[in-house]
Short mmCIF file of C-alpha atoms in Angstrom, two decimals:
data_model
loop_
_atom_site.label_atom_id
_atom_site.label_comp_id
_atom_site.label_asym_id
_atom_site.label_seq_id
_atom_site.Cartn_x
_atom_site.Cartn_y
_atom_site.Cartn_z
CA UNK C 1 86.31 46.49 87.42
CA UNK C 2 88.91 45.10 89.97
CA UNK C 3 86.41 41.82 89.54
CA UNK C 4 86.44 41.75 85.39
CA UNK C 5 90.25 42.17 84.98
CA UNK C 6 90.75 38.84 87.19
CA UNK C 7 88.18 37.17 85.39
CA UNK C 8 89.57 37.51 82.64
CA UNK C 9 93.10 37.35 83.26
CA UNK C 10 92.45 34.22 84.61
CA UNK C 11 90.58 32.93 81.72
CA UNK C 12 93.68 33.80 79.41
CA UNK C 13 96.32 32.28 81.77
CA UNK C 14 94.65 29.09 82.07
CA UNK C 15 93.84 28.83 77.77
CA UNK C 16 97.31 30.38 76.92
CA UNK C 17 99.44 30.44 80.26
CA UNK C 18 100.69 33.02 82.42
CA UNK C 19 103.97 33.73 80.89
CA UNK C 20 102.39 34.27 77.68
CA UNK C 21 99.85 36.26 78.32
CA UNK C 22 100.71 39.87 78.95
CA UNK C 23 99.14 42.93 80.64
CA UNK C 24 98.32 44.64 77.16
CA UNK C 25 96.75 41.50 76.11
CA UNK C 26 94.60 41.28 79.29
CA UNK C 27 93.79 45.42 78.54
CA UNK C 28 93.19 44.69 74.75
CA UNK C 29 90.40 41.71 75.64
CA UNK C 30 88.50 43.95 78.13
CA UNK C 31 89.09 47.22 76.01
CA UNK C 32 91.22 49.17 78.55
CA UNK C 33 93.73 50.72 79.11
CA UNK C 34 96.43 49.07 80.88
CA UNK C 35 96.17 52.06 83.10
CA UNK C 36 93.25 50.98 84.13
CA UNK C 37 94.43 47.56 85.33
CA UNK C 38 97.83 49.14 87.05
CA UNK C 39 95.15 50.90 89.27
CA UNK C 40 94.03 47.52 90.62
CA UNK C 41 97.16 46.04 90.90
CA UNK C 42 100.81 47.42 91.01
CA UNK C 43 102.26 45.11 88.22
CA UNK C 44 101.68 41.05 86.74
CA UNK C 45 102.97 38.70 89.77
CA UNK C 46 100.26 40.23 92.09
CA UNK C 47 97.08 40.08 89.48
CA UNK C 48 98.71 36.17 88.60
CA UNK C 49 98.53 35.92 92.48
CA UNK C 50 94.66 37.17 92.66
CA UNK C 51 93.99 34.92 89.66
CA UNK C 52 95.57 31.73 91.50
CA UNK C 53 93.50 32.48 94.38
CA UNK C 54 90.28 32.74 92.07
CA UNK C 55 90.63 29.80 90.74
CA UNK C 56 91.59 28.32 94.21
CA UNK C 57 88.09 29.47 95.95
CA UNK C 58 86.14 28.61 93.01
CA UNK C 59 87.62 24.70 92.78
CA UNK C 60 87.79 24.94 96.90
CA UNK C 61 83.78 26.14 97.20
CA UNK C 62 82.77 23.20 94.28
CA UNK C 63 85.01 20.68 96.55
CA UNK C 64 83.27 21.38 99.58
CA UNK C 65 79.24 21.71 97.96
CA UNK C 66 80.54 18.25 96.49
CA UNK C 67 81.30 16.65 99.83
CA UNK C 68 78.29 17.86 101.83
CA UNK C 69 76.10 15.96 99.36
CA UNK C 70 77.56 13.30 101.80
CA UNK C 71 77.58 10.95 98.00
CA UNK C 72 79.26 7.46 97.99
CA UNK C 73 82.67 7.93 98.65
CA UNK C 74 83.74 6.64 95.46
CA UNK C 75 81.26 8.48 92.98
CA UNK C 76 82.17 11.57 95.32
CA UNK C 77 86.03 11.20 94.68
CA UNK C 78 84.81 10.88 90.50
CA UNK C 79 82.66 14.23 90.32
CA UNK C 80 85.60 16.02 92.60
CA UNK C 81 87.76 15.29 89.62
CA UNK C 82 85.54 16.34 86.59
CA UNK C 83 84.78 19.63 88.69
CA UNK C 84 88.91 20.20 88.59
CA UNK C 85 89.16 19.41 84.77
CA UNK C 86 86.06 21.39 84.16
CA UNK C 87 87.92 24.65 85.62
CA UNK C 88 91.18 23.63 84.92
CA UNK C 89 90.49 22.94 80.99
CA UNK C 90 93.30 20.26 79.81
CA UNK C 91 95.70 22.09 81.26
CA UNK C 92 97.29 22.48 77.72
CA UNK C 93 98.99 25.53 78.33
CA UNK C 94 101.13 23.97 81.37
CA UNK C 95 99.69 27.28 83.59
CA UNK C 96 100.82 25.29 86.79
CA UNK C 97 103.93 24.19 85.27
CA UNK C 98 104.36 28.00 84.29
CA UNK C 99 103.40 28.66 87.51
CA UNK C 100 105.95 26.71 89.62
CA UNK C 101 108.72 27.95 86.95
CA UNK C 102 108.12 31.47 86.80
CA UNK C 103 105.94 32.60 90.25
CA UNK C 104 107.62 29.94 93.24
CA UNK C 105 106.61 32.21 95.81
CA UNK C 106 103.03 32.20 94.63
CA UNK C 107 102.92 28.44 93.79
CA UNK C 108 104.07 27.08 96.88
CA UNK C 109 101.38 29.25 98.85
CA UNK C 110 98.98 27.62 96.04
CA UNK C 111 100.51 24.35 97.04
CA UNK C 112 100.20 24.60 100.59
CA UNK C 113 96.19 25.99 100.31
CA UNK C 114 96.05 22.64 98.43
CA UNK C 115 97.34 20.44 100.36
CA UNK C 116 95.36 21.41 103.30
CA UNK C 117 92.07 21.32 101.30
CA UNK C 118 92.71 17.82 99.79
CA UNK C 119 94.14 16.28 103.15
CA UNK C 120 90.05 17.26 105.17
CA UNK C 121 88.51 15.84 102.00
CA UNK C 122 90.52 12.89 101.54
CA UNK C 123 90.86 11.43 104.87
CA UNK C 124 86.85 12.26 105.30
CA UNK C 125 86.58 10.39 101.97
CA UNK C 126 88.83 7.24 103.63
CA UNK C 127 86.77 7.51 106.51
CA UNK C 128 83.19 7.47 105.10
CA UNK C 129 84.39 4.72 102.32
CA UNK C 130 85.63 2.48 105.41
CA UNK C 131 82.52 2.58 107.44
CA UNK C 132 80.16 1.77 104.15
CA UNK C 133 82.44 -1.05 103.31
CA UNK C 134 83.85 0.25 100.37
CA UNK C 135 87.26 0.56 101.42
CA UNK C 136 89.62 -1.58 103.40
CA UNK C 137 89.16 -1.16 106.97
CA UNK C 138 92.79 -1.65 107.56
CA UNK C 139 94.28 1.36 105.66
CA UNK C 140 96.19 4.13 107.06
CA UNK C 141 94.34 7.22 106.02
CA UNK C 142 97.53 9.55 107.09
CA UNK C 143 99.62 7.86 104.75
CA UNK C 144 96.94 7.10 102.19
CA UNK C 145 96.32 11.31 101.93
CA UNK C 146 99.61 12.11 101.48
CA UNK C 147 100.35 9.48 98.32
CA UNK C 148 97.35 10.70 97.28
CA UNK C 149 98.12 14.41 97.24
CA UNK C 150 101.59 13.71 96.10
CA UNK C 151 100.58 11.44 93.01
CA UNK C 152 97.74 13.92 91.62
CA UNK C 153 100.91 16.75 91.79
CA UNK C 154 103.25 14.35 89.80
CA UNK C 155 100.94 13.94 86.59
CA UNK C 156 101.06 17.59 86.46
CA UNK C 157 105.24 16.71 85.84
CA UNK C 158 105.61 17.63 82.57
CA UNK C 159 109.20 15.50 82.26
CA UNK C 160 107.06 12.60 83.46
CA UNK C 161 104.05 12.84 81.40
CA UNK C 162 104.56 15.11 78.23
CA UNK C 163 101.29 16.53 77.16
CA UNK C 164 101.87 15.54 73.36
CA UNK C 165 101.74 11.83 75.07
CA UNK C 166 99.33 12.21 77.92
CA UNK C 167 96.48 14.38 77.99
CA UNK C 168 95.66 15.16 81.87
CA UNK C 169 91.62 13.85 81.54
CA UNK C 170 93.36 10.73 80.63
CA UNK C 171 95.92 10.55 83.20
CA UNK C 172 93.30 11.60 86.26
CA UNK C 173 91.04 8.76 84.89
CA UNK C 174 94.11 6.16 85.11
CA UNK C 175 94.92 7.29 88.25
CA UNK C 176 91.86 7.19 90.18
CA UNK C 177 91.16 3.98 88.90
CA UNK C 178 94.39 2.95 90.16
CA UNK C 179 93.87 4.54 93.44
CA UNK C 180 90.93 2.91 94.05
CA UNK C 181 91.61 -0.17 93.35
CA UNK C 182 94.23 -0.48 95.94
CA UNK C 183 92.24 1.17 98.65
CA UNK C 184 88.79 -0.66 97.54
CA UNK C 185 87.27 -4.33 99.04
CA UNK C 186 85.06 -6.67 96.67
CA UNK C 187 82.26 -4.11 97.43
CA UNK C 188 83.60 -1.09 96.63
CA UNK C 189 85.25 -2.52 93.53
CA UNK C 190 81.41 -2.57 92.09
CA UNK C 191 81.02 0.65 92.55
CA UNK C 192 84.18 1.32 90.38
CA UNK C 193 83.64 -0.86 87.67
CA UNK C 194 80.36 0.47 87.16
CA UNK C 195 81.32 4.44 87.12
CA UNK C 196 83.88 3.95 85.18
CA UNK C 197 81.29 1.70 82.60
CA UNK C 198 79.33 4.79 82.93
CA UNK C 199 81.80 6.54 81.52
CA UNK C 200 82.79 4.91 78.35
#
């Protein structure tokens, strides 16, 4: 049961968010009580905290099936991001937003899990693209994974890109682009153009 209740719980916080969701919605979709779910966990913050971490693993586990296919670095950094928006929806519902606002104790652990995950599989990423030839060989992949890491967390800003003006597919697809570009040599700028003809 303990499983079902953050299944769904996390379902509803990432369509609707988790300040609007409440726990006699989250009883009313399962047809519970909200007994039932105060057995399992002593009030909201700690059933938002199990669904952050769901959601974590889940993302985490696709991240790291996605880099042991060993896949050009480039196509590789392009199916990491449609697994995100795949689990993340569009993000419509501003549930990290919500998240940072309402739960900061549980969004900077979130943020630290994060950063460690992304920092392995970017700098492998660096690596891997530098050998094949697809990146420049004279980049500084300890710098390179933090503006990385730190850009992806800014177009979740809300101030800085509105959702009624930016939808997050399209800002993640502008990005990476841009990312690449700057990191990429004439050879690995192939690779990019044709993904993202792919794509359109």
């Amino acid at each position: 049961m303990r499983e079902k209740i953050v299944h769904r719980a996390t379902e509803l916080f990432l369509s609707l968010g988790v300040k609007s969701v409440t726990m006699d919605d989250i009883a009313n979709e399962l047809g519970i009580s909200k007994k039932t779910i105060y057995v399992h966990f002593e009030n909201k913050t700690q059933l938002v905290e199990a669904s952050t971490l769901e959601v974590f693993e889940i993302i985490s586990q696709g991240i790291d099936a996605i880099c042991q296919l060993q896949k050009d670095p480039i196509e590789e950094i392009y199916d990491i991001k449609k697994l995100v928006m795949e689990h993340l929806k569009d993000e419509k519902s501003s549930p990290y937003h919500q998240l940072q606002k309402y739960y900061p104790k549980i969004f900077s652990s979130l943020r630290s899990k994060q950063y460690r995950l992304m920092e392995d599989c970017v700098a492998d990423n660096l690596k891997r693209g530098i050998t094949l030839g697809l990146y420049r060989d004279n980049l500084e992949i300890d710098i390179i994974s933090k503006l990385y890491f730190t850009s992806i967390r800014s177009l979740k800003d809300k101030q800085l890109f509105p959702l009624k003006h930016f939808s997050m597919s399209s800002l993640m697809n502008h990005y990476l682009e841009y990312h690449v570009r700057g990191i990429c040599t004439p050879k690995g700028l192939k690779v990019l153009t044709k993904i993202i003809n792919n794509q359109n």
